[in-house]
CSV table of C-alpha atoms in Angstrom, one decimal:
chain,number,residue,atom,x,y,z
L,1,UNK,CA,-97.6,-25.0,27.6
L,2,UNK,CA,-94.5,-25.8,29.5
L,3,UNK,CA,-91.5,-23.4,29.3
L,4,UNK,CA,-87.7,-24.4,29.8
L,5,UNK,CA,-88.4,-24.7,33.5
L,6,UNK,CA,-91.4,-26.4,34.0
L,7,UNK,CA,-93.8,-23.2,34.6
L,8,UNK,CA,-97.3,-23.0,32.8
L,9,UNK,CA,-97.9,-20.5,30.2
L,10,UNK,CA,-101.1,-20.2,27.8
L,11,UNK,CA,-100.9,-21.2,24.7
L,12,UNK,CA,-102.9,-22.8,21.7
L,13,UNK,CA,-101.1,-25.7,21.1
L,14,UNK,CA,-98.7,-27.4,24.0
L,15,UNK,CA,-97.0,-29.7,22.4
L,16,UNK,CA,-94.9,-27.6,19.9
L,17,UNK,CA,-94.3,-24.4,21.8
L,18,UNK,CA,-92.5,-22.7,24.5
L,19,UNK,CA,-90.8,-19.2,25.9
L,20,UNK,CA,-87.3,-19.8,25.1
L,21,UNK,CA,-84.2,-18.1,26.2
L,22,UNK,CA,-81.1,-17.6,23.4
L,23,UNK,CA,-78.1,-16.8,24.5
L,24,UNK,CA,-77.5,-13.6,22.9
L,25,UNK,CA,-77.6,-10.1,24.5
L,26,UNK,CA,-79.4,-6.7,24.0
L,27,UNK,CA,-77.3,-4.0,23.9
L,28,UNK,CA,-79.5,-1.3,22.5
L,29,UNK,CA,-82.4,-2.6,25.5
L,30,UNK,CA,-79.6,-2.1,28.1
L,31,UNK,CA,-78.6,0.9,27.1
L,32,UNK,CA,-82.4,2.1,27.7
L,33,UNK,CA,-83.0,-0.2,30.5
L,34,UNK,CA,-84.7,1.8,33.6
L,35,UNK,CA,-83.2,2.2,36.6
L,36,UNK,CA,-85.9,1.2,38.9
L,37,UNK,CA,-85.4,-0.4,41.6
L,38,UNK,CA,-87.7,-3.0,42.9
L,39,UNK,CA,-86.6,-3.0,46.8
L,40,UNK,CA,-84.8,-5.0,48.9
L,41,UNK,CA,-86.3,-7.2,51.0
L,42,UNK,CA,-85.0,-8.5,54.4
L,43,UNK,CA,-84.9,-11.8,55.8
L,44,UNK,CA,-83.0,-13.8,58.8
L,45,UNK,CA,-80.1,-15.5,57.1
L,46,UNK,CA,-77.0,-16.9,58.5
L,47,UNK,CA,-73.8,-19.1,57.4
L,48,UNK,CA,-71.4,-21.5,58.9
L,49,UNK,CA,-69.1,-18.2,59.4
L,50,UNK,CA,-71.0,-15.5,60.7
L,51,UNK,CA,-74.5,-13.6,61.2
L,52,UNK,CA,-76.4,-12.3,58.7
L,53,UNK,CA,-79.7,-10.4,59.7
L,54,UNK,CA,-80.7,-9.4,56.3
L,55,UNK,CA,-80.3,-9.8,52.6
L,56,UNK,CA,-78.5,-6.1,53.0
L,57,UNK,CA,-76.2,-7.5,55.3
L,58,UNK,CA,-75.3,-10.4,53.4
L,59,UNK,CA,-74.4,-7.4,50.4
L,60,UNK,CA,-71.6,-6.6,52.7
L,61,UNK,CA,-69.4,-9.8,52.0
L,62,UNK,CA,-67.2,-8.7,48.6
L,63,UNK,CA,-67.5,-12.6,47.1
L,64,UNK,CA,-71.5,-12.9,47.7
L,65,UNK,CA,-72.0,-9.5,46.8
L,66,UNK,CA,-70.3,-10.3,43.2
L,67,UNK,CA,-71.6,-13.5,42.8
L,68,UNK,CA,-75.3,-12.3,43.2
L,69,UNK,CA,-74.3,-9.2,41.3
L,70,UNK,CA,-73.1,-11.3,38.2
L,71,UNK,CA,-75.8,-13.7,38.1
L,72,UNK,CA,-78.6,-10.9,38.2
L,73,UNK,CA,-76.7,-9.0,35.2
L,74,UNK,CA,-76.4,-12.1,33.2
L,75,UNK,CA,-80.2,-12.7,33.6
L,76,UNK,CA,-80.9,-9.5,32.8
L,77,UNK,CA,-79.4,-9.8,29.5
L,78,UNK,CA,-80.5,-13.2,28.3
L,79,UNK,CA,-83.1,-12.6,25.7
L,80,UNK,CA,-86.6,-14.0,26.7
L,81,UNK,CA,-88.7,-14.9,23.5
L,82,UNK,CA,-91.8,-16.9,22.4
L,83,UNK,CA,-90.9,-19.6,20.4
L,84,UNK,CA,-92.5,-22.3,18.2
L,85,UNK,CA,-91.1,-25.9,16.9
L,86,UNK,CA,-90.6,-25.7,13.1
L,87,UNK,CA,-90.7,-29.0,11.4
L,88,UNK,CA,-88.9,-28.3,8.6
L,89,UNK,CA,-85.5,-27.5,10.8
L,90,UNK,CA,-86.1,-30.0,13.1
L,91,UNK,CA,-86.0,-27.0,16.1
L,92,UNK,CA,-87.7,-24.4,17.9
L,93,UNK,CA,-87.5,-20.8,16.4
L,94,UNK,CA,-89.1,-17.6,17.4
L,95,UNK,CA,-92.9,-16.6,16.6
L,96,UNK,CA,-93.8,-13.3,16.0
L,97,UNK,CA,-97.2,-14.0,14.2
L,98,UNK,CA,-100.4,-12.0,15.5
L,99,UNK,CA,-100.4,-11.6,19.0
L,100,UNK,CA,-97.0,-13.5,19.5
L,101,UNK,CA,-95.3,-10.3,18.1
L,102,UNK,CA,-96.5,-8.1,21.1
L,103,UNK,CA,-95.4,-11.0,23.7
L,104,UNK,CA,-92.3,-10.8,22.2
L,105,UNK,CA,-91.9,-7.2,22.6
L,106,UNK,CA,-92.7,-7.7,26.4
L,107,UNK,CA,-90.3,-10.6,27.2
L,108,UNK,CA,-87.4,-8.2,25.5
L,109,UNK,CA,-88.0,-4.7,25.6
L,110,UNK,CA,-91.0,-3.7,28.1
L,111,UNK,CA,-93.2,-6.4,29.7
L,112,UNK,CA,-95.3,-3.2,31.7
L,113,UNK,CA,-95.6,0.5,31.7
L,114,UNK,CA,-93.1,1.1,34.7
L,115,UNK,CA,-90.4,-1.8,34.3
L,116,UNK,CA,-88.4,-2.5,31.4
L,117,UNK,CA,-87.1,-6.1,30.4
L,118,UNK,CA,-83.6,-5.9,31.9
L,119,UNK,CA,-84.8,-4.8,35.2
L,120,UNK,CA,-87.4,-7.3,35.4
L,121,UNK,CA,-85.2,-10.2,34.3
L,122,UNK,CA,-82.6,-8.9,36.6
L,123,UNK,CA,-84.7,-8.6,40.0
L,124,UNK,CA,-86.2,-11.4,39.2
L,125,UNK,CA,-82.8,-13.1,39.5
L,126,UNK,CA,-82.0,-11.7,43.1
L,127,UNK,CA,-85.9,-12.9,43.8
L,128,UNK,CA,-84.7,-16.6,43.4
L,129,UNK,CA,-81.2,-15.9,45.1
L,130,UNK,CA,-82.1,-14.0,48.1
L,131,UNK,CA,-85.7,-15.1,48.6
L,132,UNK,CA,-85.8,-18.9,47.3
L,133,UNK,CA,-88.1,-18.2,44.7
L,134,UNK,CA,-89.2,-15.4,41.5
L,135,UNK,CA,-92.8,-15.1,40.6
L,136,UNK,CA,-93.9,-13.4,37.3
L,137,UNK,CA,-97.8,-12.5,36.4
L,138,UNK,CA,-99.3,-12.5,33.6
L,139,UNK,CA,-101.7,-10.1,33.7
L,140,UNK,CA,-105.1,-11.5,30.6
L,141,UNK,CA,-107.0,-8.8,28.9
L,142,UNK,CA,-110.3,-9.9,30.0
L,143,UNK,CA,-112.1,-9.2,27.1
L,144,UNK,CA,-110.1,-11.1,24.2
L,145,UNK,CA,-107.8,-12.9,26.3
L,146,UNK,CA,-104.3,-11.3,25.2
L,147,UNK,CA,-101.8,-10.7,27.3
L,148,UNK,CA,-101.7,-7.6,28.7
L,149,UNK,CA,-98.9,-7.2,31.1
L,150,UNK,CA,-95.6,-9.3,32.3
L,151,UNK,CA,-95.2,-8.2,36.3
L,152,UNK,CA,-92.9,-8.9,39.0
L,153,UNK,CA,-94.3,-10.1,42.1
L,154,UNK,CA,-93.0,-8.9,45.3
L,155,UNK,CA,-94.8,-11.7,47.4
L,156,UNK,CA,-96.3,-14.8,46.1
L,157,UNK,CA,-97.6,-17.7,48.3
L,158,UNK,CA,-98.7,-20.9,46.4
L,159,UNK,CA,-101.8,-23.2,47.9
L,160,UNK,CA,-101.3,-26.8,46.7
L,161,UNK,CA,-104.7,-28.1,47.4
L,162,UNK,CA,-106.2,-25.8,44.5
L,163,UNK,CA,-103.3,-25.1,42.3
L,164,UNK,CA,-103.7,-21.3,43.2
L,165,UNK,CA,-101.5,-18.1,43.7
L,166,UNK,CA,-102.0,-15.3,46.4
L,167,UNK,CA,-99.7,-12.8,44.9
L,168,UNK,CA,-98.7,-9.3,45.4
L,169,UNK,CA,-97.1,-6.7,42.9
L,170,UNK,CA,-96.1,-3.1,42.5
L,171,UNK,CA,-98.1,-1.7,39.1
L,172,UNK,CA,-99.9,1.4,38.6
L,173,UNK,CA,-100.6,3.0,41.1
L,174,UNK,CA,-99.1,1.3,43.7
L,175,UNK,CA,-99.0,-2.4,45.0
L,176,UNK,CA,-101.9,-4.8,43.9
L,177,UNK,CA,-102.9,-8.0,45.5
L,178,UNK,CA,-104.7,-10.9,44.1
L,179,UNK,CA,-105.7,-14.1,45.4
L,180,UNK,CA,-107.1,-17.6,44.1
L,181,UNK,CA,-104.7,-17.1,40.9
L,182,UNK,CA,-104.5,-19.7,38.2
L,183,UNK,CA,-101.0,-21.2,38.3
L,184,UNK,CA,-101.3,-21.1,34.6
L,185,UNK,CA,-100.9,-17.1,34.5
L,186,UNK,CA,-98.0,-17.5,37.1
L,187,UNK,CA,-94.1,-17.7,36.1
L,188,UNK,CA,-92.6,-19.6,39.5
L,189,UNK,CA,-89.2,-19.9,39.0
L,190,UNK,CA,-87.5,-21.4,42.3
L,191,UNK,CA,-84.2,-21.4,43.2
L,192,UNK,CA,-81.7,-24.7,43.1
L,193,UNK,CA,-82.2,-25.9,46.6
L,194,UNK,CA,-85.6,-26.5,47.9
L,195,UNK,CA,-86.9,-28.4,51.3
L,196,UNK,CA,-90.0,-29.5,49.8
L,197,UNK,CA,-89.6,-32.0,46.9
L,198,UNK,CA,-89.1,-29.1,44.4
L,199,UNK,CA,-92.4,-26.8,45.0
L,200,UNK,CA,-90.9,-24.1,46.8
L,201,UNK,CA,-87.3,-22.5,46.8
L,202,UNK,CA,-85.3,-21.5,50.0
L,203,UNK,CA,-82.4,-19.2,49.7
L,204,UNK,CA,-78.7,-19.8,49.0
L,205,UNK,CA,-77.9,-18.3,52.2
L,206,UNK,CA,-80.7,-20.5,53.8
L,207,UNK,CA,-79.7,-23.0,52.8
L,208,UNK,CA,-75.8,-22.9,53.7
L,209,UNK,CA,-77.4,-22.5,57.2
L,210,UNK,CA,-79.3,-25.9,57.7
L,211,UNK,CA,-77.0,-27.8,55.4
């Protein structure tokens, strides 16, 4: 199926259902959020007003610092949830039938054993700010198929010609790498500006370089 922004997700039946986001918070998942922190990474940025040698750098001006702060808190707080088109009110509602019940819980509360929901959503967010793009994989039971886990990947490199993933994330352990990945069990949520046609995302402050 196709979620809100275009990514592939499993599902029985395509045509009438989606992972959704409402626009209410969760107060009681916040207050039990972890604080784990996923790690910055650096890169070479730089504006039209000064050099920036790293993401940590770029932390150091008060407005981008706030700005990338707010959006990562907002995205941390925006519900995630499985939802299903219900013909009798003409609109998609959640699904917490079977297995859908346990997604649910994942997309809102804990989508693995060593992140919660709100740390996820939130790093996720300063993924697609400060790197160009967020990657999110869904890790199959390989016996019946369920989904088992929700992670977020700390590198991720796509291969058109194949419609693969060669990904990298921190789980049990310690970090795990996987290559030839379905796209279908990858969440690749790029940022706004792209120098590709729209498969990959470049960084804000990338991009305020070569513009």
């Amino acid at each position: 199926m196709l979620s809100p922004t275009g990514m592939r997700f499993r599902s029985e039946d395509a045509s009438s259902s989606r992972i959704g986001i409402t626009s209410e918070t969760n107060a009681e998942r916040m207050r039990k959020a972890d604080n784990e922190d996923d790690g910055k990474r650096s890169g070479d940025y730089e504006d039209n007003t000064q050099r920036i040698r790293s993401a940590m750098d770029a932390l150091k001006i008060s407005a981008y610092y706030h700005g990338v702060e707010l959006r990562a808190n907002i995205m941390g707080q925006l519900i995630w949830q499985y939802q299903t088109y219900d013909r009798q009110k003409d609109c998609f509602v959640e699904n917490n039938y079977g297995t859908n019940k346990q997604l649910n819980y994942m997309l809102k509360v804990r989508p693995n054993p060593i992140m919660s929901a709100f740390v996820m959503m939130q790093n996720l967010e300063l993924d697609v700010i400060q790197q160009g793009n967020g990657l999110l994989y869904l890790e199959y039971n390989r016996i019946d198929n369920t989904l088992q886990n929700i992670w977020l990947c700390t590198y991720g490199g796509y291969n058109q010609l194949d419609d693969t993933y060669t990904i990298t994330y921190n789980g049990v352990g310690g970090p795990h790498s996987l290559t030839n990945v379905p796209s279908s069990d990858v969440i690749h949520i790029r940022n706004t500006f792209s120098l590709d046609n729209g498969l990959t995302g470049i960084s804000t402050l990338q991009f305020m370089r070569t513009s």
